PDB file of C-alpha atoms in Angstrom:
ATOM      1  CA  ARG A   1      16.336   3.275   6.029  1.00  0.00           C
ATOM      2  CA  VAL A   2      13.661   0.931   4.577  1.00  0.00           C
ATOM      3  CA  ALA A   3      13.042  -2.682   6.048  1.00  0.00           C
ATOM      4  CA  CYS A   4       9.879  -3.892   4.880  1.00  0.00           C
ATOM      5  CA  GLU A   5       7.569  -6.572   3.275  1.00  0.00           C
ATOM      6  CA  SER A   6       4.247  -6.397   2.073  1.00  0.00           C
ATOM      7  CA  PHE A   7       1.698  -9.258   1.794  1.00  0.00           C
ATOM      8  CA  VAL A   8      -1.235  -8.576  -0.586  1.00  0.00           C
ATOM      9  CA  THR A   9      -4.136 -10.855  -1.316  1.00  0.00           C
ATOM     10  CA  THR A  10      -7.650 -10.117  -2.592  1.00  0.00           C
ATOM     11  CA  GLY A  11      -9.283  -7.360  -0.575  1.00  0.00           C
ATOM     12  CA  LEU A  12      -5.727  -6.978   1.897  1.00  0.00           C
ATOM     13  CA  ALA A  13      -2.655  -5.220   1.948  1.00  0.00           C
ATOM     14  CA  LEU A  14      -0.430  -5.860   4.614  1.00  0.00           C
ATOM     15  CA  VAL A  15       2.707  -3.565   5.089  1.00  0.00           C
ATOM     16  CA  GLY A  16       5.124  -4.732   7.527  1.00  0.00           C
ATOM     17  CA  GLY A  17       8.903  -3.498   8.637  1.00  0.00           C
ATOM     18  CA  GLU A  18      10.608  -0.462   9.490  1.00  0.00           C
ATOM     19  CA  ILE A  19      11.212   2.661   7.717  1.00  0.00           C
ATOM     20  CA  THR A  20      13.136   5.284   9.433  1.00  0.00           C
ATOM     21  CA  THR A  21      13.587   8.877   8.642  1.00  0.00           C
ATOM     22  CA  GLN A  22      14.816  12.151  10.198  1.00  0.00           C
ATOM     23  CA  LYS A  23      12.845  14.608   8.773  1.00  0.00           C
ATOM     24  CA  HIS A  24      10.219  13.496   6.791  1.00  0.00           C
ATOM     25  CA  TYR A  25       6.554  11.570   7.324  1.00  0.00           C
ATOM     26  CA  VAL A  26       5.942   9.023   5.242  1.00  0.00           C
ATOM     27  CA  ASP A  27       2.287   7.969   4.553  1.00  0.00           C
ATOM     28  CA  VAL A  28       2.704   4.251   3.759  1.00  0.00           C
ATOM     29  CA  GLN A  29      -1.424   4.123   3.874  1.00  0.00           C
ATOM     30  CA  LYS A  30      -1.221   6.733   1.043  1.00  0.00           C
ATOM     31  CA  ILE A  31       1.881   5.093  -1.174  1.00  0.00           C
ATOM     32  CA  VAL A  32       0.004   1.474  -1.031  1.00  0.00           C
ATOM     33  CA  ARG A  33      -3.524   3.018  -2.140  1.00  0.00           C
ATOM     34  CA  ASP A  34      -1.661   5.228  -4.878  1.00  0.00           C
ATOM     35  CA  VAL A  35       0.385   2.058  -6.113  1.00  0.00           C
ATOM     36  CA  ILE A  36      -2.717   0.008  -6.012  1.00  0.00           C
ATOM     37  CA  LYS A  37      -4.808   2.514  -8.253  1.00  0.00           C
ATOM     38  CA  ASP A  38      -1.838   2.772 -10.713  1.00  0.00           C
ATOM     39  CA  ILE A  39      -1.623  -0.385 -11.406  1.00  0.00           C
ATOM     40  CA  GLY A  40      -5.558  -0.727 -12.273  1.00  0.00           C
ATOM     41  CA  TYR A  41      -7.366  -2.142  -9.141  1.00  0.00           C
ATOM     42  CA  THR A  42     -10.099   0.493  -8.828  1.00  0.00           C
ATOM     43  CA  GLU A  43     -13.107  -1.616  -8.223  1.00  0.00           C
ATOM     44  CA  ALA A  44     -14.015  -4.267  -6.471  1.00  0.00           C
ATOM     45  CA  GLY A  45     -15.073  -6.165  -9.555  1.00  0.00           C
ATOM     46  CA  VAL A  46     -11.596  -6.720 -10.666  1.00  0.00           C
ATOM     47  CA  GLY A  47     -11.046  -8.040  -7.344  1.00  0.00           C
ATOM     48  CA  PHE A  48      -9.513  -4.925  -5.358  1.00  0.00           C
ATOM     49  CA  ASP A  49     -10.188  -1.382  -4.812  1.00  0.00           C
ATOM     50  CA  ALA A  50      -7.830   1.045  -3.652  1.00  0.00           C
ATOM     51  CA  ASP A  51     -10.357   3.367  -2.569  1.00  0.00           C
ATOM     52  CA  SER A  52     -11.962   0.801   0.150  1.00  0.00           C
TER      53      SER A  52
END
């Protein structure tokens, strides 16, 4: 079950809520960084860097 919200602004991504699973660990930080990277925010010059 997932009930979460995301709040994103220049240089900050915040995920709050609840993720419930019986068998798996969910690495929320990795998922958020991967999505930010996938949509093209890969350097501070564009306002957001997935690796910082």
